[in-house]
Each structure stands twice: as C-alpha cells, then as structure tokens.
Amino acid sequence: MTEDPQEHFGSFAAEHLSPSFPQRAPWGTAQRLRAWQAEALDQYFGADGPEGIGRGPRDFLAAATPGAGKTTFALRLASELLRRDVVDRIVVVAPTEHLKTQWADAAGRVGIRLDPRFSNRHGMPSRQYHGVAVTYAQVAVKASVHQRLTMDARTLVILDEVHHGGDALSWGDALREAYGRATRRLLLSGTPFRSDTAPIPFVEYHPNEKGIRLSKTDFNYGYGRALADGVVRPVLFLVYAGHMKWRTKTGDEFEAHLGQDNTKDITSQAWRTALNPEGDWIPAVLRSADRRLTEVRQDVPDAGGLVIATDQTAARAYAEILHQITGEAPTVVLSDDKAASGNIEIFAQSTTRWMVAVRMVSEGVDVPRLAVGVYATSSSTPLFFAQAIGRFVRARRRGETASVFLPNVPVLLNLAAEMERQRDHALDREAGDDDGLEDTLLAEAESEDKASDELTQEFSYQALGSVAHFDRVLFDGAEFGQLAVPGTPEEEEFLGIPGLLEPEHVHELLMQRQSRQTKHRHSREAREKAAGAPGEGASAAETTLPEPLHRSLKEQRQLLNSLVGLYARQSGEPHGQIHAELRRVCGGPAVSHATVAQLQARIAVLRSRVRS
C-alpha cells in the first residue's frame, strides 16, 4: 500500500488553536496555529508541486485580512520547507524599510535568521543567516544581485503585500528577473488587488464569464470569516458631517454639506475644506476621537490612537492640535524621517495616546494597541482604505473593538460598508468602472492653485470655514444615530460605548444608544422651546444644527440664475429658453425642485458656454 506523503508529514489541523482564544501570541511567534493557518498549510503541502505532494507548489497566493496572522503562517511554512529540505535560503521582500526589520525580528523568534541590513553592494548574505529581508525598491535598483541569491541556493521568496510588485513597470520586470527561477514563491497580501490594471508578478489571471481577467487566489481568509472566528476586532465607523465654505481659484465662493448629493468636484473641495487644520472640523473631530480613546482606555489601558493625514504639513498641524487637546505631544511619523521606524517601535511599546502619520503606517506596520483611528486623508482607493483600516483590527483578546472616525464622503462610506467583500485584482476594466475619487486629489488641486497664482495672479483655493457634526455610526452594514453637535449628550451616547464588548452585543447596544440619543434630543429641544432661545447660556450655533442642504440649494439656485442672466445678455436668448435648454441637456426637474447635483451640472454647462 502506497504511503500518503501528507500523512507522513502530519496534518497541521491537529495543532491549531481554537478560532477564538483569550490571549494572542506576540506578532509572528505563535507556536500553535490558528485554524485558517493550519488549513492553508494543509492545502499548501497537499497540493501537487514540482516534486510531488508534501513538498508544496512553486507559487502560492495567500490572501488574509490585515491582523489575521499572515506573518506567522509564512514563517511556519518557511520552517517546514527548510525542515523538509525543499529550500536552503529564505528571502523576504517587503514594502518598507521598517517592515524589513519587523520580519527579521519575527523570524528570529522562530529560529530563522534574516539579515534586514543586506544591501545591493553586499552581493551575498553572511553565512550566519538563513537569508535576507529586502524592499521592493531595493530589488528594482539592481535585480541581478537578487537573482544571484536565488541561483546560488534553493530559495523560498516571500513577497509580502505582493500587490506592490505592480507599483511600477520597472518593479514588476525587476521582480521577474530576480525571482523568476526561485525554487518556491509565497505571495502574501491583505488586499490582493490594485486600484489600477498593472499586473502583479507571479499571480495567475483567469478570465471570468465577461472576459475580465481576474487574479487567482490559492487561499483566502477574509475579514468576515476572521471576525466570526474572533481573530480580528469589529469596527465601528463614526461618521462626521459638517458645513463647509471655500473660495475656488476662479474667485467663486461655495458652501456644501459633507454627504449630500454633490458632484465629485464639490465633494472633493468640501472634503478638502474639512481636512484643513485651520477650520473647526478637524479640531472638533480630534476632540471627539480623543474622548472615545479615553473611554476605550478605561478597559484597555494601553489603547492608542492613529491619525492618518494626507501630507506632512497636515500631519504636523494635526499633531499640534492634539497636543493642545491632550496636553501630550503625539508621536509624528513622516516617511522621509530617518527616525520613523524607531518612532513607530517606541510608540508600539509605550502607553502614550496618539500617533500621527502620513502613509507609511497604513500598511503592514504592526501596532496591536491601536484602537481608535481618524481617517483624515484624501485617499479614497479601495486598496489604501482597506490597508489603513487594517491597522486597527488586530485583536489581542475577545471584546476589543476598533473605532474609526470618517468624514461623511460617499465613496468612503461605501468602502466601509464593503469591509467583508472579497476582491480580486482585474487586469481589465468594465465600462463605467470607477473606484471613487482620485487618490492624488489634494496634490493635484494644490499644484493647480500654485500654477494659477504664478501665471495669472488670480484667486487661489482658500478654505473659508468648516463646522463638524456627528452624523451616525456604521456597523455590520447597519446605521445608527442621527445628527448631533459635538460635545452634546447626543454625541456622547456613541463616544461612550464601552471599550470591551462582545461582538454579538454591539448591535444591541447601538440600538439602545440610538434610542437614548433620541430622548436626549427631544429633551433639549423641549427646553429650548420653553425658553424661547438656546438654553444654559450657549449660542444658537453651539446648540442647534444648521440646515446645510437648504443653504446649498439656495446658493446653487442663485449662482445658476446669475449665470443664466449673464449668458442671456451675451446670447440674446430669453431666460426661460436657456433654463429649458439646460433641462434638456442635463435632465432633471425645474430649478425649484432640482437637487444640488442637478443644479451644479447645469452650472458647469453654463460656465463652459460663458467662457467660450
């Protein structure tokens, strides 16, 4: 009777931990496997490989939600391949310098020695190491050096967050040159897709029923399954709206409310205005986020918060606001700061409250104590959003929840609602595909403003004011709560949710808090009505919510009518005829019943005609 190779080596399922267990092992060190890790290893070594079952396939793409334990899985697989004499060398390719060190530290805890300081000029690693940890950029600079590593010894190449292999054409070519002959390649990703159609090296693509070529994942462990297993935290999205006012580079002044049916251009400018540190929106949201962090720290004393900013200037400004709010200087992490990796490590091991960063903390960086986040960036691609939220979902014990503060921007709310959606990378696009606003929105807008100033000495974009309002909480596909002024009992109902809460109880508690919020609001409105004015010495602006949609509609109607009058003087056409033509071109009802988006579409048409 022929012996089953898999039985000879043993199944990993027998040694896995229960899906939910009270104390997490430190990053990359688990001696026993989680259920999904055991399942993935059994699948890997049960597949037909170049040398038969039990020795694994040459390429394997494992997609697991951030925080699920991809590193532990990869290092256990590496240990097995070394033990089974399939490979002699390990090479880890990571997105950043900081992650190289994280990989080397985690590998060292399971007996694999990786050199994170290996450089292209070294040529070969020291014999005391099992291998090296390098970055994608490092490979792209001189692929021939890394090719020699795989030619000199039977090598397992672990490509961490492999979607970065498509960041540039030269990167993909370099990876194929360097690792095309590797003995084994393990491809890892928390988000195995890209927002563009650049191919990811060593990933298989197969056409679907529509002919769209989609990436093939060998093993997938998504957020939904991980949440059910208790491996990751549930995420509460606290959404903040607000009234924005700004001046465009053409000198026009606009007002809009975050979240209403605006055009993309209006949405992007209102969003940009909200993120401006000189307005009131950011300070109000940061105060609310810090209040939420205080509540969480009552049950989780070392819980920390992270603000993700668009650029370094904004990051420094947000840090100063947080310093004023908390009395404690936050950790600031900037990508061009040589001390950035050290600062992240210090923050991860400390109990300080806040860290402010731009992009380098959005992916792969492991700070398990992060429990509260503020998404204060203009990035809106599904890839960036998923990686950013992934910083907050790593669970250490049952009952921990993550709280992420979001601006009320439709594309972000859609991404939040699709947390459990499994995505594949597509090499083709269907007609009408649109992942949202451009990821470089602010940078492009700012560069346009600078050009406008230099060439025409006209107006530049200027944020004129912003006000924040709590809007609602998103959780598990449902919405809870209603508009509330920051600092009021109505908002406090949701900021004061306990820091430790069993997942099955979150929905029930949110329903209770929504009911209590309504009672607070009715009580306040009754007191104000009885007093005939806002009570307790507060101003109307502090205690009553604006009617932003009404104001925006009024302003858009006035602007449209002004443009119609201007065009009528230029063309000689009657006002009524111009309005009728705009309705024919843009669609929609009469001006009195048109939405903000419909009015803005007509304004855009008239602007082009007036200019011409």
XYZ file of C-alpha atoms in Angstrom:
612
model
C 0.000 0.000 0.000
C 1.417 3.403 -1.005
C 2.060 5.778 1.870
C 0.319 9.145 1.688
C 3.053 11.827 1.841
C 0.728 14.166 3.674
C 0.090 11.539 6.364
C 3.846 11.005 6.654
C 4.437 14.673 7.390
C 1.316 15.036 9.518
C -1.620 17.403 9.314
C -1.342 20.887 10.720
C -5.011 20.889 11.716
C -4.281 18.794 14.809
C -2.160 21.524 16.345
C -4.261 24.598 15.634
C -5.685 26.912 18.263
C -9.396 27.361 18.555
C -10.529 30.265 16.349
C -11.082 32.426 19.426
C -8.655 32.302 22.287
C -8.159 34.740 25.167
C -4.528 35.786 24.819
C -2.857 36.403 21.482
C 0.731 35.347 20.940
C 3.119 38.180 20.025
C 3.437 39.046 16.357
C 4.885 36.202 14.288
C 5.653 33.914 17.243
C 2.654 31.613 17.703
C 3.786 28.072 18.492
C 0.310 26.782 17.743
C -1.602 27.684 14.630
C -4.891 29.428 14.128
C -7.476 27.382 12.263
C -7.020 29.243 8.981
C -3.224 28.971 9.146
C -3.443 25.207 9.672
C -5.952 24.923 6.832
C -3.727 26.945 4.488
C -0.649 24.860 5.346
C -2.552 21.621 4.821
C -3.708 22.955 1.455
C -0.177 24.027 0.510
C 1.521 20.747 1.334
C -1.391 18.722 -0.003
C -1.121 20.298 -3.450
C 0.791 18.783 -6.316
C 4.131 20.555 -6.545
C 7.196 20.237 -8.776
C 8.417 17.297 -6.687
C 5.047 15.806 -5.745
C 2.669 16.046 -2.782
C 4.192 17.055 0.539
C 6.691 19.495 -0.921
C 4.298 22.263 -1.981
C 3.610 24.140 -5.215
C 6.085 26.561 -6.717
C 3.724 29.571 -6.399
C 1.070 30.096 -3.729
C -1.004 33.265 -3.210
C -2.407 33.540 0.307
C -4.757 36.445 0.979
C -5.628 37.060 4.619
C -7.245 40.128 6.128
C -4.875 42.505 7.958
C -4.369 41.352 11.531
C -5.116 37.686 10.804
C -1.530 36.457 11.157
C -0.003 36.213 7.662
C 3.496 36.502 9.092
C 3.084 33.563 11.455
C 1.697 31.476 8.576
C 4.564 32.440 6.265
C 7.286 31.750 8.834
C 5.784 28.384 9.739
C 5.681 27.471 6.058
C 9.302 28.606 5.679
C 10.320 26.474 8.668
C 8.582 23.462 7.142
C 10.261 23.912 3.750
C 13.653 24.155 5.463
C 12.879 21.087 7.569
C 11.672 19.083 4.564
C 14.863 20.011 2.678
C 12.923 21.757 -0.090
C 14.812 25.063 0.289
C 18.072 26.267 1.818
C 17.552 30.034 1.823
C 14.736 32.453 2.711
C 14.267 35.855 1.065
C 11.552 38.229 2.292
C 10.593 41.189 0.099
C 8.653 43.881 1.994
C 7.205 47.296 1.029
C 9.200 49.416 3.527
C 12.450 49.548 5.481
C 10.512 49.326 8.737
C 8.823 46.098 7.668
C 12.187 44.519 6.836
C 13.152 44.869 10.491
C 9.751 43.602 11.662
C 10.130 40.490 9.523
C 13.678 39.847 10.758
C 12.586 40.216 14.399
C 9.587 37.899 13.953
C 11.679 35.320 12.065
C 14.318 35.366 14.795
C 11.681 34.383 17.365
C 11.021 31.139 15.470
C 14.676 30.344 14.776
C 15.035 31.777 11.265
C 17.873 34.292 10.978
C 17.241 37.022 8.384
C 19.560 39.948 7.656
C 17.468 43.155 7.316
C 20.602 45.228 6.651
C 21.589 43.362 3.496
C 22.293 45.861 0.709
C 22.892 45.532 -3.010
C 26.609 46.155 -2.589
C 26.974 43.088 -0.332
C 26.295 40.660 -3.143
C 25.849 37.686 -0.812
C 24.459 37.349 2.734
C 26.691 36.280 5.604
C 26.737 32.520 6.218
C 25.347 33.023 9.722
C 21.966 33.968 8.208
C 19.283 31.783 6.650
C 18.520 34.616 4.266
C 17.729 38.299 3.885
C 14.897 40.811 4.141
C 14.833 43.440 1.378
C 12.419 46.000 -0.085
C 10.744 46.079 -3.488
C 12.598 49.296 -4.278
C 15.905 47.642 -3.390
C 15.242 44.798 -5.839
C 14.227 47.240 -8.565
C 17.547 49.105 -8.306
C 19.704 46.052 -9.078
C 17.765 42.872 -9.818
C 20.893 40.944 -10.805
C 22.133 40.923 -7.186
C 18.908 39.310 -6.012
C 18.841 36.893 -8.921
C 22.222 35.516 -7.755
C 20.707 34.866 -4.320
C 18.125 32.517 -5.847
C 20.609 30.933 -8.268
C 23.173 30.181 -5.538
C 20.797 28.220 -3.320
C 17.327 26.701 -3.360
C 15.324 29.690 -2.237
C 11.879 30.450 -0.856
C 10.929 34.015 -1.768
C 8.191 35.538 0.422
C 6.655 38.531 -1.354
C 4.890 40.486 1.390
C 1.968 42.631 0.187
C 2.718 41.376 -3.301
C 0.422 43.904 -4.997
C 3.327 46.363 -4.607
C 5.073 44.415 -7.345
C 2.914 46.311 -9.822
C 3.658 49.785 -8.441
C 5.865 50.497 -11.465
C 6.593 48.635 -14.688
C 10.267 48.534 -13.774
C 9.438 46.968 -10.380
C 7.492 44.136 -11.971
C 10.247 43.479 -14.520
C 12.888 43.518 -11.774
C 10.959 41.034 -9.625
C 10.539 38.657 -12.549
C 14.251 38.897 -13.343
C 15.301 38.467 -9.729
C 12.972 35.671 -8.678
C 11.856 34.024 -11.907
C 13.985 30.950 -11.095
C 13.279 30.758 -7.361
C 12.509 27.284 -6.024
C 9.368 28.459 -4.216
C 7.452 31.736 -4.129
C 4.922 32.570 -1.412
C 2.790 35.582 -2.284
C 1.112 37.338 0.643
C -1.450 40.109 0.689
C -4.072 41.556 2.974
C -5.617 43.113 -0.126
C -4.805 41.023 -3.241
C -5.929 43.668 -5.689
C -4.813 47.003 -7.091
C -6.764 50.122 -7.998
C -5.200 50.060 -11.468
C -4.696 47.373 -14.093
C -0.956 46.866 -13.595
C -0.228 43.108 -13.456
C 1.139 41.682 -10.203
C 4.205 39.469 -10.793
C 3.787 35.694 -10.374
C -0.001 35.990 -9.922
C -2.210 33.885 -12.183
C -5.066 35.606 -14.022
C -8.090 33.804 -15.476
C -10.981 35.317 -17.467
C -14.441 35.350 -15.896
C -17.724 34.944 -17.749
C -17.406 38.518 -19.073
C -13.856 38.005 -20.266
C -12.391 40.158 -17.459
C -9.074 38.676 -16.349
C -9.126 38.253 -12.555
C -6.372 37.210 -10.169
C -6.489 33.671 -8.783
C -6.039 33.372 -5.014
C -4.956 29.946 -3.735
C -6.161 30.549 -0.176
C -8.375 33.361 1.066
C -9.199 34.323 4.640
C -11.376 37.417 4.518
C -12.422 39.906 7.165
C -15.907 38.405 7.513
C -14.615 34.941 8.392
C -11.865 36.355 10.630
C -14.435 38.436 12.501
C -16.659 35.398 13.021
C -13.618 33.492 14.322
C -12.759 36.263 16.791
C -9.363 36.747 15.142
C -9.977 40.427 14.325
C -11.896 43.218 16.007
C -15.249 44.539 14.837
C -15.025 48.108 13.532
C -17.345 50.947 14.498
C -17.231 53.720 11.904
C -18.165 57.054 13.491
C -19.174 59.326 10.628
C -18.910 63.112 10.859
C -20.647 65.522 8.513
C -20.489 69.314 8.569
C -20.966 72.547 6.736
C -18.058 73.693 4.525
C -17.340 77.017 2.874
C -14.496 77.776 0.467
C -13.368 80.024 -2.381
C -12.252 78.442 -5.652
C -9.280 79.586 -7.698
C -11.703 81.435 -10.001
C -12.959 83.517 -7.075
C -16.340 81.819 -6.664
C -17.440 81.100 -3.100
C -19.209 77.822 -2.382
C -20.912 76.179 0.568
C -21.744 72.490 0.830
C -22.523 69.853 3.392
C -20.421 66.711 3.504
C -22.505 63.748 2.412
C -25.271 65.420 0.425
C -25.787 64.691 -3.272
C -22.904 66.796 -4.545
C -20.941 66.411 -7.753
C -17.496 64.852 -7.469
C -15.831 68.247 -7.766
C -17.938 69.772 -4.993
C -17.456 66.676 -2.828
C -13.680 66.807 -3.246
C -13.499 70.523 -2.413
C -15.793 70.152 0.611
C -13.691 67.189 1.778
C -10.523 69.206 1.294
C -12.042 72.046 3.315
C -12.978 69.680 6.134
C -9.396 68.387 6.365
C -7.945 71.894 6.530
C -6.424 72.209 10.048
C -7.310 75.920 10.210
C -11.048 75.198 10.212
C -13.227 73.896 13.037
C -13.977 70.449 11.551
C -10.646 68.758 12.273
C -10.277 70.074 15.872
C -13.854 69.018 16.680
C -13.358 65.511 15.261
C -9.991 65.114 17.005
C -11.575 66.138 20.328
C -14.328 63.563 19.824
C -11.790 60.879 18.850
C -9.735 61.625 21.947
C -12.884 61.395 24.065
C -13.558 57.987 22.508
C -9.958 56.925 23.227
C -10.393 57.905 26.873
C -13.443 55.650 27.102
C -11.615 52.732 25.487
C -8.599 53.155 27.801
C -10.798 52.587 30.850
C -10.960 48.921 29.799
C -7.798 48.746 27.655
C -5.242 50.979 29.473
C -2.610 50.931 26.697
C -5.039 51.615 23.820
C -3.643 54.094 21.314
C -4.951 56.256 18.501
C -3.705 56.952 14.969
C -4.485 59.923 12.725
C -3.766 59.254 9.049
C -3.009 62.539 7.286
C -2.715 63.423 3.594
C 0.693 65.094 3.746
C 3.444 66.114 6.143
C 2.218 69.682 6.584
C -1.213 68.473 7.649
C 0.323 65.800 9.902
C 2.346 68.368 11.838
C -0.696 70.652 12.158
C -2.896 67.793 13.421
C -0.194 66.850 15.930
C -0.177 70.378 17.309
C -3.980 70.332 17.674
C -3.801 67.016 19.524
C -1.083 68.406 21.767
C -3.385 71.283 22.720
C -6.313 68.902 23.314
C -4.488 66.264 25.371
C -1.512 68.117 26.841
C 0.663 65.295 25.500
C 2.797 65.593 22.355
C 1.821 62.817 19.926
C 4.316 60.699 18.007
C 4.701 62.063 14.470
C 5.824 59.609 11.772
C 6.983 61.073 8.458
C 8.250 58.927 5.598
C 11.415 60.954 4.985
C 12.379 60.965 8.665
C 15.265 58.556 9.344
C 13.922 58.002 12.859
C 10.465 56.977 11.591
C 10.869 53.222 12.154
C 12.273 53.777 15.629
C 9.440 56.144 16.486
C 6.862 53.526 15.441
C 8.547 50.878 17.582
C 8.708 53.186 20.598
C 5.026 54.062 20.205
C 4.083 50.384 19.811
C 5.753 49.512 23.124
C 4.563 52.571 25.054
C 1.225 53.624 26.510
C 1.099 57.146 25.017
C -2.152 58.247 23.435
C -1.672 59.343 19.823
C 0.426 58.837 16.713
C 0.044 60.969 13.566
C 1.366 59.640 10.267
C 1.044 60.105 6.532
C 1.251 56.859 4.558
C 3.891 54.582 5.980
C 1.698 53.371 8.836
C -1.156 52.471 6.514
C 0.200 49.064 5.537
C 1.835 46.159 7.279
C 3.049 48.090 10.332
C 2.092 46.186 13.461
C 0.908 48.240 16.435
C -1.684 45.937 18.071
C -2.691 48.523 20.683
C -4.150 50.874 18.060
C -7.874 51.006 18.808
C -9.049 54.442 17.613
C -8.367 55.966 14.219
C -9.095 59.211 12.406
C -9.175 58.918 8.615
C -8.017 62.462 7.830
C -6.644 61.806 4.353
C -7.932 62.442 0.835
C -7.041 58.919 -0.319
C -10.139 57.032 -1.440
C -8.926 53.987 -3.353
C -10.213 50.631 -2.058
C -6.633 49.421 -1.634
C -5.488 52.312 0.576
C -8.696 52.285 2.601
C -8.503 48.547 3.302
C -4.864 48.758 4.349
C -5.494 51.798 6.548
C -8.426 50.202 8.387
C -6.317 47.083 8.748
C -4.127 48.936 11.262
C -6.976 48.870 13.797
C -8.458 45.379 13.508
C -5.714 43.201 15.035
C -7.264 41.596 18.129
C -5.376 40.718 21.299
C -8.295 39.430 23.341
C -12.011 38.979 22.931
C -14.187 42.020 23.391
C -11.858 44.630 21.893
C -13.477 46.885 19.302
C -11.981 49.361 16.845
C -13.387 52.864 16.374
C -12.567 54.742 13.156
C -13.704 58.346 12.581
C -14.635 59.051 8.950
C -15.672 62.189 7.058
C -19.126 61.798 5.529
C -17.874 61.208 1.992
C -19.961 58.734 -0.052
C -17.019 56.813 -1.508
C -15.578 56.205 1.984
C -18.945 55.100 3.384
C -19.295 52.632 0.509
C -15.860 51.210 1.268
C -16.727 50.941 4.965
C -19.905 49.061 4.082
C -17.903 46.625 1.936
C -15.372 45.628 4.588
C -16.305 41.963 4.159
C -16.258 41.989 0.367
C -13.671 39.711 -1.255
C -11.895 41.471 -4.100
C -9.762 40.113 -6.909
C -7.339 42.105 -8.992
C -8.624 42.776 -12.512
C -6.341 43.331 -15.498
C -9.277 44.731 -17.470
C -11.932 47.316 -16.700
C -15.613 47.124 -17.460
C -17.319 50.187 -18.901
C -18.279 52.558 -16.114
C -15.837 51.126 -13.581
C -14.974 53.811 -11.048
C -13.195 53.208 -7.769
C -14.005 56.655 -6.449
C -12.179 59.954 -6.261
C -8.590 60.166 -7.401
C -6.042 59.162 -4.780
C -3.908 62.244 -5.603
C -6.825 64.648 -5.308
C -5.293 67.191 -2.946
C -1.855 67.180 -4.531
C -3.313 67.879 -7.967
C -5.634 70.577 -6.679
C -2.807 72.296 -4.826
C -0.474 72.176 -7.816
C -3.196 73.729 -9.981
C -3.653 76.518 -7.468
C 0.069 77.286 -7.446
C 0.139 77.433 -11.240
C -2.853 79.736 -11.212
C -1.154 82.103 -8.759
C 2.079 82.230 -10.717
C 0.609 82.647 -14.189
C -2.470 84.788 -13.690
C -2.197 86.292 -10.204
C -5.861 85.367 -9.780
C -7.504 83.774 -6.769
C -6.232 80.556 -5.211
C -8.268 77.960 -3.390
C -8.994 79.067 0.160
C -10.890 77.285 2.920
C -13.210 79.861 4.474
C -14.722 77.808 7.271
C -15.813 74.371 8.404
C -18.123 73.072 11.120
C -18.319 69.427 12.256
C -21.386 67.449 13.245
C -21.694 63.863 14.375
C -23.744 62.105 11.694
C -24.109 58.378 12.513
C -22.363 55.101 13.319
C -21.883 52.385 10.724
C -21.591 48.817 11.976
C -22.138 45.470 10.280
C -23.965 47.034 7.341
C -26.411 48.987 9.524
C -26.622 52.672 10.522
C -27.292 54.052 13.994
C -27.836 57.560 15.335
C -28.627 60.963 13.888
C -27.041 64.392 13.532
C -25.646 65.811 16.756
C -23.427 68.713 17.752
C -20.018 67.609 19.080
C -19.803 67.840 22.858
C -23.512 67.260 23.463
C -25.121 64.277 25.259
C -26.475 63.144 21.860
C -22.927 62.582 20.587
C -21.717 61.220 23.928
C -24.092 58.246 23.667
C -21.868 56.818 20.934
C -18.483 58.074 22.105
C -19.142 56.451 25.494
C -19.664 52.898 24.213
C -17.562 50.530 26.399
C -14.087 49.670 25.177
C -14.619 45.940 25.738
C -17.746 44.476 24.220
C -18.609 41.040 22.850
C -19.275 41.267 19.076
C -22.758 39.786 19.405
C -23.713 42.579 21.844
C -22.501 45.535 19.758
C -25.609 45.732 17.576
C -27.931 45.536 20.580
C -26.047 48.275 22.439
C -26.037 50.566 19.408
C -29.813 50.226 19.170
C -30.122 51.192 22.847
C -27.795 54.183 22.406
C -29.754 55.357 19.377
C -32.940 55.338 21.442
C -31.262 57.251 24.274
C -29.821 59.774 21.806
C -33.325 60.489 20.526
C -34.564 61.059 24.078
C -31.694 63.495 24.752
C -32.537 65.416 21.610
C -36.249 65.650 22.367
C -35.463 66.807 25.909
C -33.073 69.518 24.671
C -35.497 70.740 22.005
C -38.296 70.937 24.594
C -36.108 73.017 26.941
C -35.126 75.372 24.130
C -38.718 75.771 23.017
C -39.828 76.551 26.570
C -37.034 79.102 26.997
C -37.690 80.627 23.595
C -33.953 80.530 22.847
C -30.923 78.266 23.296
C -30.543 77.460 26.977
C -27.760 77.413 29.510
C -26.045 80.465 28.061
C -24.993 78.696 24.861
C -25.186 80.303 21.473
C -27.541 79.046 18.804
C -24.596 77.899 16.715
C -23.442 75.647 19.539
C -26.778 74.004 20.332
C -28.717 73.845 17.065
C -27.856 72.077 13.851
C -27.741 74.055 10.610
C -29.835 73.246 7.595
C -26.970 72.856 5.129
C -28.967 71.339 2.299
C -31.357 74.285 2.273
C -28.479 76.765 2.231
C -26.633 74.924 -0.509
C -29.753 74.714 -2.678
C -30.374 78.425 -2.238
C -26.801 79.300 -3.152
C -26.726 76.998 -6.192
C -30.026 78.433 -7.461
C -28.708 81.976 -7.054
C -25.473 81.107 -8.864
C -27.367 79.371 -11.686
C -29.735 82.303 -12.129
C -26.793 84.734 -12.209
C -25.093 82.690 -14.917
C -28.345 82.410 -16.876
C -28.654 86.224 -16.738
C -25.064 86.672 -17.913
C -25.493 84.178 -20.755
C -28.798 85.782 -21.748
C -27.052 89.150 -22.153
C -24.330 87.547 -24.275
C -26.605 85.401 -26.453
C -29.824 87.411 -26.541
C -31.854 84.335 -25.625
C -34.703 84.614 -23.066
C -34.061 83.260 -19.559
C -36.846 80.680 -19.866
C -35.432 79.306 -23.093
C -31.963 78.930 -21.506
C -33.424 77.085 -18.488
C -35.379 74.767 -20.812
C -32.245 74.016 -22.842
C -30.291 73.221 -19.655
C -33.018 70.804 -18.540
C -32.899 69.129 -21.962
C -29.105 68.764 -21.848
C -28.690 67.841 -18.173
C -32.027 66.295 -17.321
C -33.942 66.806 -14.084
C -36.928 68.881 -12.955
C -37.445 72.624 -12.792
C -34.967 74.715 -10.782
C -37.251 74.859 -7.765
C -37.219 71.042 -7.460
C -33.704 70.231 -8.695
C -31.127 68.658 -6.391
C -27.751 70.232 -5.633
C -26.060 67.828 -8.064
C -28.546 68.668 -10.840
C -28.077 72.399 -10.311
C -24.292 72.011 -10.332
C -24.425 70.085 -13.604
C -26.341 72.966 -15.224
C -23.909 75.477 -13.732
C -20.996 73.555 -15.254
C -22.616 73.646 -18.699
C -23.255 77.387 -18.470
C -19.747 78.120 -17.205
C -18.261 76.483 -20.311
C -20.540 78.481 -22.596
C -19.922 81.783 -20.842
C -16.167 81.285 -21.012
C -16.319 80.479 -24.723
